[in-house]
Amino acid sequence: MIDSSLKQLSAALAGKQVSAAELATVFLERIERLNPTINAFVTIDRDRTLAQARAADERRAQGERAPLLGVPLAHKDIFCTEGWLTTCGSKMLANFVSPYDAHVVSRFKAAGAVMLGKLNMDEFAMGSSNETSHFGPVKNPWDLDRVPGGSSGGSAASVAARLTPAATGTDTGGSIRQPAALCGLTGLKPTYGVCSRFGMIAFASSLDQAGPMTRSAEDSALMLNAMAGYDERDSTSLQRPPEDYGRDLDKPLAGLRIGLPREFFGSGMDDDVRAAVEAALNEYRKLGATTVEVGLPNSGLSVPAYYVIAPAEASSNLSRFDGVRYGHRAAEYGDLVEMYCKSRAEGFGAEVKRRILIGTYVLSHGYYDAYYLKAQKIRRLIATDFQRAFEQCDVIMGPTAPSVAFRFGEKSADPVQMYLSDIYTIAVNLAGLPGMSIPCGFGAHGMPVGLQVIGPWFGEAKMLNVAHQYQQGTDWHARMPEGVK
Ligand code: GLN
């Protein structure tokens, strides 16, 4: 059961081979046994989960037939969940119980999915290794001495360790794709605006986007069908007719044109990653695809532009955490200003403070034009690069991350080294494009490698088709880490 796809679980529930309550119990028991080692979940609540499962069983008994009805899954702790703790990986929100559900969470509830709990993450989604979480780092199920990636590290580790069949994540600069790559999963960041950000704690609003983290592309399509959709409570939510993201899964790939950005295949990528990516490209050629070199001449500026824009937005978004209305408040203070200062000094970790300082600086009078405005111009150039590249190809491919999962502590002392983990993913967020990571082999130390697939705007169904066809002929995505059996 723990190795079944969402489709198989859905069929087993429909065929009454298993009830939602039984299924939830199987996963809860695994979580209770393995989570003390992996630290992927920060909140579990057996009684509430089982109550949701029984409610799903009841809905089925009433004749309801939605594909995710009774299927267990878990949410990154950045999504507000009514009545449950929503910590965003921070001491600042360690005591915060949300009074409402995020839009994405309410969509899953309406679909009848059962929530197994809330997943660990880098504090306020700032990080690439999960080491910035207030609740301690998540372990990579493939090697407990290595990071799972971040910031959706709890989501990635929980799915890889079969603690949940699927999870939600969010991706501001790579936080779905990079942990998916490091843990051997399929992760999809949709086009900006496809999933509502309502109730998703904001990091950098113009970049943040929710998406599924699953074992297969087929499962990602099922998840995205539930998550996507217009929401009037998010002013950047797109009003588009509903789509079946799985509609093209079975289309053959003959004639597919794959763009290979020369900037992604230069130096910077480890040899083991390169070998796995090249092998995957050969697989695609066998499936009838052709490859063409494309240029993304401004992509080298994506990391610097991101580290102006994202902190700028974060410094504004995080100003709401002032110790007044919710979250951490210092125990002792003299006046109001001291209460703000002490609460924020105690509640935020070092990486969050670094971003607030950078963001405040680049937005300040006198530096705004030199940094923030400049970064916005670069952002436009990057989007235009992609637009031109997509005139020559249907999808773009390359590595998701420059290396396999690294060891704890290896990059945490040097923020710039950590920031470079997202060198291949960040441009996609800046351009608002959809991107995926799919497992394409194993590299050094037997760690998984991810292939990045980037689609044109609203190319989710195409990307899923491209990923699914590859997964029909390979089994990288089906491998299970030995240590967590
Ligand atoms: N690692 C990047 C950062 O720290 C991206 C994080 C994300 O996508 N949430 O900003």
CSV table of C-alpha atoms and ligand atoms in Angstrom, one decimal:
chain,number,residue,atom,x,y,z
A,1,MET,CA,0.0,0.0,0.0
A,2,ILE,CA,2.7,2.5,0.9
A,3,ASP,CA,4.2,2.2,-2.5
A,4,SER,CA,1.0,2.7,-4.5
A,5,SER,CA,0.4,5.6,-6.7
A,6,LEU,CA,-2.4,8.1,-6.1
A,7,LYS,CA,-4.3,6.5,-8.9
A,8,GLN,CA,-3.9,3.0,-7.4
A,9,LEU,CA,-5.0,4.3,-4.0
A,10,SER,CA,-8.0,6.0,-5.5
A,11,ALA,CA,-8.9,2.7,-7.3
A,12,ALA,CA,-8.5,0.7,-4.1
A,13,LEU,CA,-10.7,3.1,-2.2
A,14,ALA,CA,-13.3,3.0,-5.0
A,15,GLY,CA,-13.2,-0.8,-5.1
A,16,LYS,CA,-13.6,-0.9,-1.3
A,17,GLN,CA,-10.4,-2.9,-0.9
A,18,VAL,CA,-9.4,-0.4,1.8
A,19,SER,CA,-11.2,2.4,3.6
A,20,ALA,CA,-9.9,5.9,4.0
A,21,ALA,CA,-9.6,5.3,7.8
A,22,GLU,CA,-7.5,2.1,7.2
A,23,LEU,CA,-5.3,3.9,4.7
A,24,ALA,CA,-4.7,6.9,7.0
A,25,THR,CA,-3.8,4.5,9.8
A,26,VAL,CA,-1.2,2.7,7.7
A,27,PHE,CA,0.6,6.1,7.0
A,28,LEU,CA,0.1,7.4,10.5
A,29,GLU,CA,1.9,4.3,11.9
A,30,ARG,CA,4.7,4.8,9.5
A,31,ILE,CA,5.0,8.4,10.4
A,32,GLU,CA,5.1,7.5,14.1
A,33,ARG,CA,7.8,4.9,13.5
A,34,LEU,CA,10.0,6.8,11.0
A,35,ASN,CA,9.5,10.5,11.6
A,36,PRO,CA,11.6,10.7,14.8
A,37,THR,CA,14.5,9.9,12.5
A,38,ILE,CA,13.5,11.9,9.4
A,39,ASN,CA,11.9,14.9,11.0
A,40,ALA,CA,9.7,15.6,8.0
A,41,PHE,CA,6.5,16.3,9.9
A,42,VAL,CA,6.3,19.1,12.5
A,43,THR,CA,2.7,18.5,13.4
A,44,ILE,CA,0.6,15.3,13.4
A,45,ASP,CA,-2.8,14.8,15.0
A,46,ARG,CA,-3.9,11.3,14.8
A,47,ASP,CA,-7.5,12.0,16.0
A,48,ARG,CA,-8.1,14.8,13.6
A,49,THR,CA,-6.7,12.9,10.7
A,50,LEU,CA,-8.8,9.8,11.4
A,51,ALA,CA,-11.9,12.0,11.8
A,52,GLN,CA,-11.2,13.4,8.3
A,53,ALA,CA,-10.7,9.9,7.0
A,54,ARG,CA,-14.0,8.7,8.5
A,55,ALA,CA,-15.7,11.7,7.0
A,56,ALA,CA,-14.3,10.7,3.6
A,57,ASP,CA,-15.6,7.2,4.0
A,58,GLU,CA,-19.0,8.6,4.9
A,59,ARG,CA,-19.0,10.8,1.7
A,60,ARG,CA,-18.2,7.7,-0.3
A,61,ALA,CA,-21.0,5.8,1.3
A,62,GLN,CA,-23.3,8.6,0.2
A,63,GLY,CA,-22.2,8.0,-3.4
A,64,GLU,CA,-19.5,10.6,-3.9
A,65,ARG,CA,-16.7,9.6,-6.3
A,66,ALA,CA,-14.0,12.3,-6.5
A,67,PRO,CA,-10.6,10.9,-7.5
A,68,LEU,CA,-8.8,12.1,-4.3
A,69,LEU,CA,-11.7,11.2,-1.9
A,70,GLY,CA,-10.1,9.4,1.1
A,71,VAL,CA,-6.6,9.7,-0.3
A,72,PRO,CA,-4.1,10.8,2.4
A,73,LEU,CA,-1.6,13.6,1.8
A,74,ALA,CA,0.3,16.2,3.7
A,75,HIS,CA,0.9,19.9,3.4
A,76,LYS,CA,4.0,22.1,3.7
A,77,ASP,CA,3.7,24.1,6.9
A,78,ILE,CA,3.5,27.3,4.9
A,79,PHE,CA,-0.2,26.6,4.1
A,80,CYS,CA,-2.7,27.8,6.6
A,81,THR,CA,-4.8,25.0,7.9
A,82,GLU,CA,-7.8,25.8,10.0
A,83,GLY,CA,-7.5,24.6,13.6
A,84,TRP,CA,-3.9,23.2,13.1
A,85,LEU,CA,-0.6,24.8,13.9
A,86,THR,CA,0.9,26.7,10.9
A,87,THR,CA,4.4,27.5,11.8
A,88,CYS,CA,6.2,28.3,8.5
A,89,GLY,CA,9.3,26.6,10.1
A,90,SER,CA,9.7,29.6,12.4
A,91,LYS,CA,9.8,30.3,16.1
A,92,MET,CA,7.8,33.4,15.2
A,93,LEU,CA,4.8,31.3,14.4
A,94,ALA,CA,5.5,28.3,16.6
A,95,ASN,CA,2.2,29.0,18.5
A,96,PHE,CA,0.1,30.1,15.6
A,97,VAL,CA,-3.2,28.2,15.0
A,98,SER,CA,-4.7,29.4,11.7
A,99,PRO,CA,-8.3,30.5,11.8
A,100,TYR,CA,-8.8,29.6,8.2
A,101,ASP,CA,-7.6,27.3,5.4
A,102,ALA,CA,-5.4,28.3,2.5
A,103,HIS,CA,-7.2,28.2,-0.9
A,104,VAL,CA,-5.1,25.1,-1.9
A,105,VAL,CA,-6.0,23.4,1.4
A,106,SER,CA,-9.7,24.0,0.9
A,107,ARG,CA,-9.5,22.7,-2.6
A,108,PHE,CA,-8.1,19.4,-1.3
A,109,LYS,CA,-10.7,19.3,1.5
A,110,ALA,CA,-13.4,19.8,-1.1
A,111,ALA,CA,-11.9,16.9,-3.1
A,112,GLY,CA,-12.1,14.7,0.1
A,113,ALA,CA,-8.3,14.3,0.6
A,114,VAL,CA,-7.3,13.4,4.1
A,115,MET,CA,-4.5,15.5,5.8
A,116,LEU,CA,-1.8,13.4,7.5
A,117,GLY,CA,-0.1,16.5,9.0
A,118,LYS,CA,2.1,19.5,8.4
A,119,LEU,CA,5.6,19.3,6.9
A,120,ASN,CA,8.9,20.8,8.0
A,121,MET,CA,10.5,23.5,5.9
A,122,ASP,CA,13.2,26.2,5.9
A,123,GLU,CA,12.1,29.1,8.0
A,124,PHE,CA,9.7,31.2,5.9
A,125,ALA,CA,10.8,29.1,2.9
A,126,MET,CA,14.2,30.8,2.9
A,127,GLY,CA,16.8,28.1,2.3
A,128,SER,CA,17.9,25.2,0.1
A,129,SER,CA,18.7,22.6,2.7
A,130,ASN,CA,16.1,22.7,5.4
A,131,GLU,CA,18.8,23.7,7.9
A,132,THR,CA,17.1,27.0,8.7
A,133,SER,CA,14.0,25.4,10.2
A,134,HIS,CA,13.3,26.3,13.8
A,135,PHE,CA,12.2,22.7,14.2
A,136,GLY,CA,15.6,21.2,13.2
A,137,PRO,CA,16.7,19.9,9.8
A,138,VAL,CA,14.9,17.2,7.8
A,139,LYS,CA,17.0,14.2,6.9
A,140,ASN,CA,17.3,12.9,3.3
A,141,PRO,CA,15.8,9.4,3.3
A,142,TRP,CA,18.5,8.3,0.8
A,143,ASP,CA,21.3,9.2,3.2
A,144,LEU,CA,20.5,10.5,6.7
A,145,ASP,CA,23.7,12.5,6.8
A,146,ARG,CA,22.6,14.6,3.8
A,147,VAL,CA,20.1,17.4,3.3
A,148,PRO,CA,16.8,16.8,1.6
A,149,GLY,CA,17.0,20.2,-0.2
A,150,GLY,CA,14.8,23.1,0.6
A,151,SER,CA,12.8,24.9,1.3
A,152,SER,CA,10.1,22.1,0.8
A,153,GLY,CA,12.5,19.5,2.4
A,154,GLY,CA,9.9,18.0,4.7
A,155,SER,CA,7.5,17.6,1.7
A,156,ALA,CA,10.3,15.9,-0.3
A,157,ALA,CA,11.6,13.6,2.5
A,158,SER,CA,8.1,12.6,3.5
A,159,VAL,CA,7.1,11.4,0.0
A,160,ALA,CA,10.5,9.8,-0.6
A,161,ALA,CA,10.2,7.9,2.7
A,162,ARG,CA,6.6,6.8,1.9
A,163,LEU,CA,5.3,8.7,5.0
A,164,THR,CA,2.7,10.1,2.7
A,165,PRO,CA,1.7,9.3,-0.9
A,166,ALA,CA,2.0,12.9,-2.0
A,167,ALA,CA,2.6,16.4,-0.6
A,168,THR,CA,2.2,20.0,-1.4
A,169,GLY,CA,5.2,22.3,-1.7
A,170,THR,CA,5.9,25.9,-2.7
A,171,ASP,CA,8.5,27.3,-5.0
A,172,THR,CA,9.8,30.8,-4.9
A,173,GLY,CA,13.2,30.2,-6.5
A,174,GLY,CA,13.4,26.4,-6.7
A,175,SER,CA,11.9,25.1,-3.4
A,176,ILE,CA,9.8,22.4,-5.1
A,177,ARG,CA,12.1,21.4,-7.9
A,178,GLN,CA,15.4,21.3,-6.0
A,179,PRO,CA,14.3,19.1,-3.0
A,180,ALA,CA,12.4,16.9,-5.5
A,181,ALA,CA,15.7,16.4,-7.3
A,182,LEU,CA,17.7,15.8,-4.2
A,183,CYS,CA,15.2,13.2,-2.9
A,184,GLY,CA,14.4,11.5,-6.2
A,185,LEU,CA,10.8,12.8,-6.7
A,186,THR,CA,8.7,14.4,-9.3
A,187,GLY,CA,7.9,18.1,-8.4
A,188,LEU,CA,6.1,20.7,-10.4
A,189,LYS,CA,6.0,24.4,-10.0
A,190,PRO,CA,3.1,25.7,-12.1
A,191,THR,CA,2.9,28.9,-14.1
A,192,TYR,CA,2.7,31.9,-11.7
A,193,GLY,CA,-1.0,32.5,-11.0
A,194,VAL,CA,-2.3,29.0,-11.6
A,195,CYS,CA,-2.6,28.1,-7.9
A,196,SER,CA,-4.0,30.8,-5.5
A,197,ARG,CA,-1.6,32.1,-2.9
A,198,PHE,CA,-4.5,32.9,-0.5
A,199,GLY,CA,-3.5,31.5,2.9
A,200,MET,CA,0.0,30.6,1.8
A,201,ILE,CA,2.3,32.5,4.0
A,202,ALA,CA,4.0,35.1,1.8
A,203,PHE,CA,7.8,35.1,1.2
A,204,ALA,CA,8.2,36.9,-2.2
A,205,SER,CA,4.7,37.4,-3.5
A,206,SER,CA,5.6,37.9,-7.2
A,207,LEU,CA,7.5,34.6,-7.2
A,208,ASP,CA,5.7,32.3,-4.8
A,209,GLN,CA,3.8,29.5,-6.3
A,210,ALA,CA,2.3,26.2,-4.9
A,211,GLY,CA,2.7,22.9,-6.5
A,212,PRO,CA,2.6,19.1,-6.1
A,213,MET,CA,5.5,16.9,-4.9
A,214,THR,CA,4.8,13.3,-5.9
A,215,ARG,CA,6.5,10.1,-7.0
A,216,SER,CA,5.2,10.2,-10.6
A,217,ALA,CA,4.0,12.7,-13.2
A,218,GLU,CA,0.7,11.0,-13.3
A,219,ASP,CA,0.3,11.7,-9.6
A,220,SER,CA,1.3,15.3,-10.1
A,221,ALA,CA,-1.4,15.7,-12.7
A,222,LEU,CA,-4.0,14.4,-10.2
A,223,MET,CA,-2.8,16.8,-7.5
A,224,LEU,CA,-2.6,19.8,-9.8
A,225,ASN,CA,-6.2,19.2,-11.0
A,226,ALA,CA,-7.2,19.6,-7.4
A,227,MET,CA,-4.9,22.5,-6.5
A,228,ALA,CA,-5.3,24.8,-9.5
A,229,GLY,CA,-8.1,27.3,-10.1
A,230,TYR,CA,-9.2,30.8,-9.9
A,231,ASP,CA,-9.6,32.5,-6.5
A,232,GLU,CA,-10.9,36.0,-6.1
A,233,ARG,CA,-9.0,36.4,-2.8
A,234,ASP,CA,-5.7,36.4,-4.6
A,235,SER,CA,-5.4,39.3,-7.0
A,236,THR,CA,-2.7,37.5,-9.0
A,237,SER,CA,-4.8,34.4,-9.4
A,238,LEU,CA,-5.5,33.8,-13.1
A,239,GLN,CA,-9.0,33.4,-14.4
A,240,ARG,CA,-8.8,30.6,-16.9
A,241,PRO,CA,-11.1,27.8,-17.9
A,242,PRO,CA,-10.4,24.7,-15.7
A,243,GLU,CA,-8.0,22.2,-17.3
A,244,ASP,CA,-7.4,18.5,-17.0
A,245,TYR,CA,-3.6,18.5,-16.5
A,246,GLY,CA,-3.4,14.8,-17.2
A,247,ARG,CA,-5.1,15.0,-20.6
A,248,ASP,CA,-2.0,14.6,-22.6
A,249,LEU,CA,-0.1,12.1,-20.5
A,250,ASP,CA,-0.3,9.3,-23.1
A,251,LYS,CA,0.6,11.4,-26.2
A,252,PRO,CA,3.7,10.0,-27.9
A,253,LEU,CA,6.7,12.3,-28.0
A,254,ALA,CA,7.7,11.9,-31.6
A,255,GLY,CA,8.6,15.3,-33.0
A,256,LEU,CA,9.1,16.9,-29.6
A,257,ARG,CA,11.7,19.7,-29.8
A,258,ILE,CA,13.8,20.0,-26.6
A,259,GLY,CA,15.8,23.2,-26.1
A,260,LEU,CA,19.1,22.8,-24.3
A,261,PRO,CA,20.3,26.2,-23.0
A,262,ARG,CA,24.0,26.4,-23.5
A,263,GLU,CA,24.3,28.4,-20.3
A,264,PHE,CA,23.0,25.4,-18.4
A,265,PHE,CA,25.5,22.9,-19.8
A,266,GLY,CA,28.7,24.9,-19.2
A,267,SER,CA,30.9,24.6,-16.1
A,268,GLY,CA,29.2,24.6,-12.8
A,269,MET,CA,27.4,21.3,-13.0
A,270,ASP,CA,29.0,18.2,-11.3
A,271,ASP,CA,30.1,15.4,-13.6
A,272,ASP,CA,27.7,12.9,-12.1
A,273,VAL,CA,24.8,15.2,-12.6
A,274,ARG,CA,25.9,15.9,-16.2
A,275,ALA,CA,26.1,12.1,-16.9
A,276,ALA,CA,22.6,11.4,-15.7
A,277,VAL,CA,21.1,14.4,-17.5
A,278,GLU,CA,22.8,13.4,-20.8
A,279,ALA,CA,21.6,9.9,-20.4
A,280,ALA,CA,18.0,11.2,-19.9
A,281,LEU,CA,18.3,13.3,-23.1
A,282,ASN,CA,19.4,10.2,-25.0
A,283,GLU,CA,16.3,8.4,-23.6
A,284,TYR,CA,14.2,11.3,-25.0
A,285,ARG,CA,15.9,11.0,-28.4
A,286,LYS,CA,14.9,7.3,-28.4
A,287,LEU,CA,11.3,8.4,-27.8
A,288,GLY,CA,11.5,10.5,-31.0
A,289,ALA,CA,12.5,13.9,-29.6
A,290,THR,CA,15.1,16.1,-31.2
A,291,THR,CA,17.3,18.5,-29.3
A,292,VAL,CA,18.3,22.0,-30.3
A,293,GLU,CA,20.7,24.4,-28.6
A,294,VAL,CA,19.1,27.6,-27.3
A,295,GLY,CA,20.4,30.7,-25.6
A,296,LEU,CA,19.3,32.2,-22.3
A,297,PRO,CA,22.0,35.0,-22.3
A,298,ASN,CA,20.7,36.7,-19.2
A,299,SER,CA,20.3,33.6,-17.1
A,300,GLY,CA,23.6,34.3,-15.4
A,301,LEU,CA,22.0,37.3,-13.8
A,302,SER,CA,19.1,35.4,-12.3
A,303,VAL,CA,20.6,34.6,-8.9
A,304,PRO,CA,21.8,38.2,-8.3
A,305,ALA,CA,18.4,39.6,-9.5
A,306,TYR,CA,16.5,37.1,-7.3
A,307,TYR,CA,18.5,38.1,-4.2
A,308,VAL,CA,17.4,41.6,-4.7
A,309,ILE,CA,13.8,41.1,-5.6
A,310,ALA,CA,13.0,38.2,-3.2
A,311,PRO,CA,14.5,39.9,-0.1
A,312,ALA,CA,12.8,43.2,-1.1
A,313,GLU,CA,9.4,41.5,-1.1
A,314,ALA,CA,10.2,39.5,2.0
A,315,SER,CA,11.2,42.6,4.0
A,316,SER,CA,7.7,44.0,3.3
A,317,ASN,CA,5.8,40.7,3.7
A,318,LEU,CA,7.5,39.9,7.0
A,319,SER,CA,6.8,43.3,8.6
A,320,ARG,CA,3.4,41.9,9.7
A,321,PHE,CA,5.1,39.7,12.3
A,322,ASP,CA,5.3,42.3,15.0
A,323,GLY,CA,4.3,40.4,18.1
A,324,VAL,CA,1.0,42.3,18.3
A,325,ARG,CA,-1.7,40.3,16.7
A,326,TYR,CA,-0.3,36.7,16.5
A,327,GLY,CA,2.9,34.8,16.8
A,328,HIS,CA,5.8,35.3,19.1
A,329,ARG,CA,5.9,38.1,21.6
A,330,ALA,CA,8.8,38.9,23.8
A,331,ALA,CA,8.1,38.1,27.5
A,332,GLU,CA,9.6,41.4,28.7
A,333,TYR,CA,9.7,44.8,27.2
A,334,GLY,CA,9.6,48.5,28.2
A,335,ASP,CA,7.6,50.3,25.4
A,336,LEU,CA,6.0,49.4,22.1
A,337,VAL,CA,9.1,49.8,20.0
A,338,GLU,CA,11.1,47.6,22.3
A,339,MET,CA,8.3,45.0,22.1
A,340,TYR,CA,8.5,45.0,18.3
A,341,CYS,CA,12.3,44.8,18.4
A,342,LYS,CA,12.6,42.1,20.9
A,343,SER,CA,9.8,40.0,19.5
A,344,ARG,CA,11.3,40.1,16.0
A,345,ALA,CA,14.9,39.6,17.3
A,346,GLU,CA,13.8,36.5,19.2
A,347,GLY,CA,11.3,35.2,16.7
A,348,PHE,CA,13.3,35.2,13.4
A,349,GLY,CA,16.3,33.1,12.6
A,350,ALA,CA,19.6,34.4,11.1
A,351,GLU,CA,18.7,33.7,7.4
A,352,VAL,CA,15.4,35.5,7.7
A,353,LYS,CA,17.1,38.5,9.4
A,354,ARG,CA,19.7,38.6,6.6
A,355,ARG,CA,16.9,38.7,4.0
A,356,ILE,CA,15.0,41.5,5.8
A,357,LEU,CA,18.2,43.5,6.1
A,358,ILE,CA,19.1,43.1,2.4
A,359,GLY,CA,15.5,43.8,1.3
A,360,THR,CA,15.3,46.9,3.4
A,361,TYR,CA,18.6,48.1,2.0
A,362,VAL,CA,17.7,47.6,-1.7
A,363,LEU,CA,14.4,49.4,-1.2
A,364,SER,CA,15.8,52.3,0.7
A,365,HIS,CA,15.8,55.8,-0.9
A,366,GLY,CA,19.0,56.2,-2.8
A,367,TYR,CA,19.5,52.5,-3.5
A,368,TYR,CA,16.1,51.7,-5.0
A,369,ASP,CA,17.1,52.6,-8.6
A,370,ALA,CA,20.5,51.0,-8.4
A,371,TYR,CA,19.3,47.7,-7.1
A,372,TYR,CA,15.6,47.1,-7.0
A,373,LEU,CA,14.7,48.8,-10.3
A,374,LYS,CA,17.8,47.3,-12.0
A,375,ALA,CA,16.8,43.8,-10.8
A,376,GLN,CA,13.3,44.3,-12.2
A,377,LYS,CA,14.8,45.2,-15.6
A,378,ILE,CA,16.9,42.1,-15.6
A,379,ARG,CA,13.8,40.1,-14.7
A,380,ARG,CA,12.2,41.3,-17.9
A,381,LEU,CA,15.3,40.4,-19.9
A,382,ILE,CA,15.3,36.9,-18.5
A,383,ALA,CA,11.6,36.4,-19.4
A,384,THR,CA,12.3,37.7,-22.9
A,385,ASP,CA,15.2,35.2,-23.3
A,386,PHE,CA,12.8,32.4,-22.5
A,387,GLN,CA,10.2,33.7,-24.9
A,388,ARG,CA,12.7,33.7,-27.7
A,389,ALA,CA,14.0,30.2,-26.8
A,390,PHE,CA,10.4,28.8,-26.9
A,391,GLU,CA,10.2,29.9,-30.6
A,392,GLN,CA,12.7,27.1,-31.3
A,393,CYS,CA,11.5,24.4,-28.9
A,394,ASP,CA,8.5,22.9,-27.1
A,395,VAL,CA,10.2,22.4,-23.7
A,396,ILE,CA,13.6,23.3,-22.3
A,397,MET,CA,15.7,20.8,-20.4
A,398,GLY,CA,18.7,20.8,-18.1
A,399,PRO,CA,19.8,19.9,-14.6
A,400,THR,CA,17.6,20.9,-11.7
A,401,ALA,CA,20.5,21.3,-9.3
A,402,PRO,CA,24.3,21.5,-9.8
A,403,SER,CA,25.1,18.7,-7.4
A,404,VAL,CA,23.4,15.8,-5.6
A,405,ALA,CA,22.3,16.3,-2.0
A,406,PHE,CA,25.2,17.7,0.1
A,407,ARG,CA,26.0,16.9,3.7
A,408,PHE,CA,24.6,18.9,6.7
A,409,GLY,CA,26.8,21.9,7.4
A,410,GLU,CA,28.6,21.7,4.1
A,411,LYS,CA,27.1,25.0,2.8
A,412,SER,CA,25.4,26.5,5.8
A,413,ALA,CA,28.4,28.7,6.7
A,414,ASP,CA,28.5,30.4,3.3
A,415,PRO,CA,25.2,31.9,2.2
A,416,VAL,CA,26.4,32.5,-1.4
A,417,GLN,CA,27.3,28.8,-1.8
A,418,MET,CA,23.8,27.9,-0.6
A,419,TYR,CA,22.2,30.4,-2.9
A,420,LEU,CA,23.9,28.8,-5.9
A,421,SER,CA,22.0,25.6,-5.3
A,422,ASP,CA,19.2,27.3,-7.2
A,423,ILE,CA,21.2,28.5,-10.1
A,424,TYR,CA,19.2,26.5,-12.6
A,425,THR,CA,15.7,27.0,-11.1
A,426,ILE,CA,15.5,30.7,-10.2
A,427,ALA,CA,15.2,32.1,-13.7
A,428,VAL,CA,12.0,30.1,-14.1
A,429,ASN,CA,10.4,31.9,-11.2
A,430,LEU,CA,11.6,35.3,-12.4
A,431,ALA,CA,9.9,34.6,-15.7
A,432,GLY,CA,6.7,33.1,-14.1
A,433,LEU,CA,7.1,29.9,-16.1
A,434,PRO,CA,6.2,26.4,-15.1
A,435,GLY,CA,9.0,24.0,-14.3
A,436,MET,CA,9.4,20.4,-13.2
A,437,SER,CA,12.0,18.1,-11.8
A,438,ILE,CA,11.9,14.4,-12.5
A,439,PRO,CA,14.3,11.7,-11.3
A,440,CYS,CA,16.8,10.7,-14.0
A,441,GLY,CA,19.3,8.5,-12.2
A,442,PHE,CA,21.7,8.4,-9.4
A,443,GLY,CA,25.0,10.2,-9.0
A,444,ALA,CA,27.8,10.3,-6.4
A,445,HIS,CA,27.2,8.4,-3.1
A,446,GLY,CA,24.1,6.8,-4.7
A,447,MET,CA,22.1,10.0,-4.4
A,448,PRO,CA,19.3,10.9,-6.8
A,449,VAL,CA,19.7,13.3,-9.7
A,450,GLY,CA,16.9,15.5,-11.1
A,451,LEU,CA,16.2,16.5,-14.7
A,452,GLN,CA,14.6,19.9,-15.0
A,453,VAL,CA,11.8,20.3,-17.6
A,454,ILE,CA,10.7,23.9,-18.3
A,455,GLY,CA,7.5,24.6,-20.2
A,456,PRO,CA,6.2,27.7,-21.9
A,457,TRP,CA,3.6,29.7,-19.9
A,458,PHE,CA,0.6,27.4,-19.2
A,459,GLY,CA,2.6,24.4,-20.5
A,460,GLU,CA,1.8,22.2,-17.5
A,461,ALA,CA,0.0,19.5,-19.5
A,462,LYS,CA,2.8,19.4,-22.0
A,463,MET,CA,5.5,19.1,-19.3
A,464,LEU,CA,3.5,16.3,-17.6
A,465,ASN,CA,3.2,14.5,-20.9
A,466,VAL,CA,7.0,14.8,-21.4
A,467,ALA,CA,7.7,13.6,-17.9
A,468,HIS,CA,5.1,10.7,-18.0
A,469,GLN,CA,6.4,9.3,-21.3
A,470,TYR,CA,9.9,9.2,-19.8
A,471,GLN,CA,8.6,7.5,-16.7
A,472,GLN,CA,6.9,4.9,-18.8
A,473,GLY,CA,10.3,3.7,-20.0
A,474,THR,CA,12.4,4.3,-16.9
A,475,ASP,CA,12.0,3.3,-13.2
A,476,TRP,CA,14.1,6.0,-11.5
A,477,HIS,CA,11.0,7.5,-10.0
A,478,ALA,CA,9.8,4.2,-8.6
A,479,ARG,CA,13.0,3.5,-6.6
A,480,MET,CA,12.7,3.5,-2.8
A,481,PRO,CA,15.4,4.5,-0.3
A,482,GLU,CA,16.7,1.3,1.4
A,483,GLY,CA,17.1,2.8,4.8
A,484,VAL,CA,13.4,3.6,5.4
A,485,LYS,CA,11.8,0.3,4.4
B,1,GLN,N1,16.5,28.6,-1.9
B,1,GLN,C1,15.9,29.8,-2.4
B,1,GLN,C2,15.8,30.8,-1.3
B,1,GLN,O1,16.3,30.6,-0.2
B,1,GLN,C3,14.5,29.5,-2.9
B,1,GLN,C4,13.5,29.3,-1.8
B,1,GLN,C5,12.1,29.0,-2.3
B,1,GLN,O2,11.9,28.6,-3.4
B,1,GLN,N2,11.2,29.2,-1.4
B,1,GLN,O3,15.3,31.9,-1.5
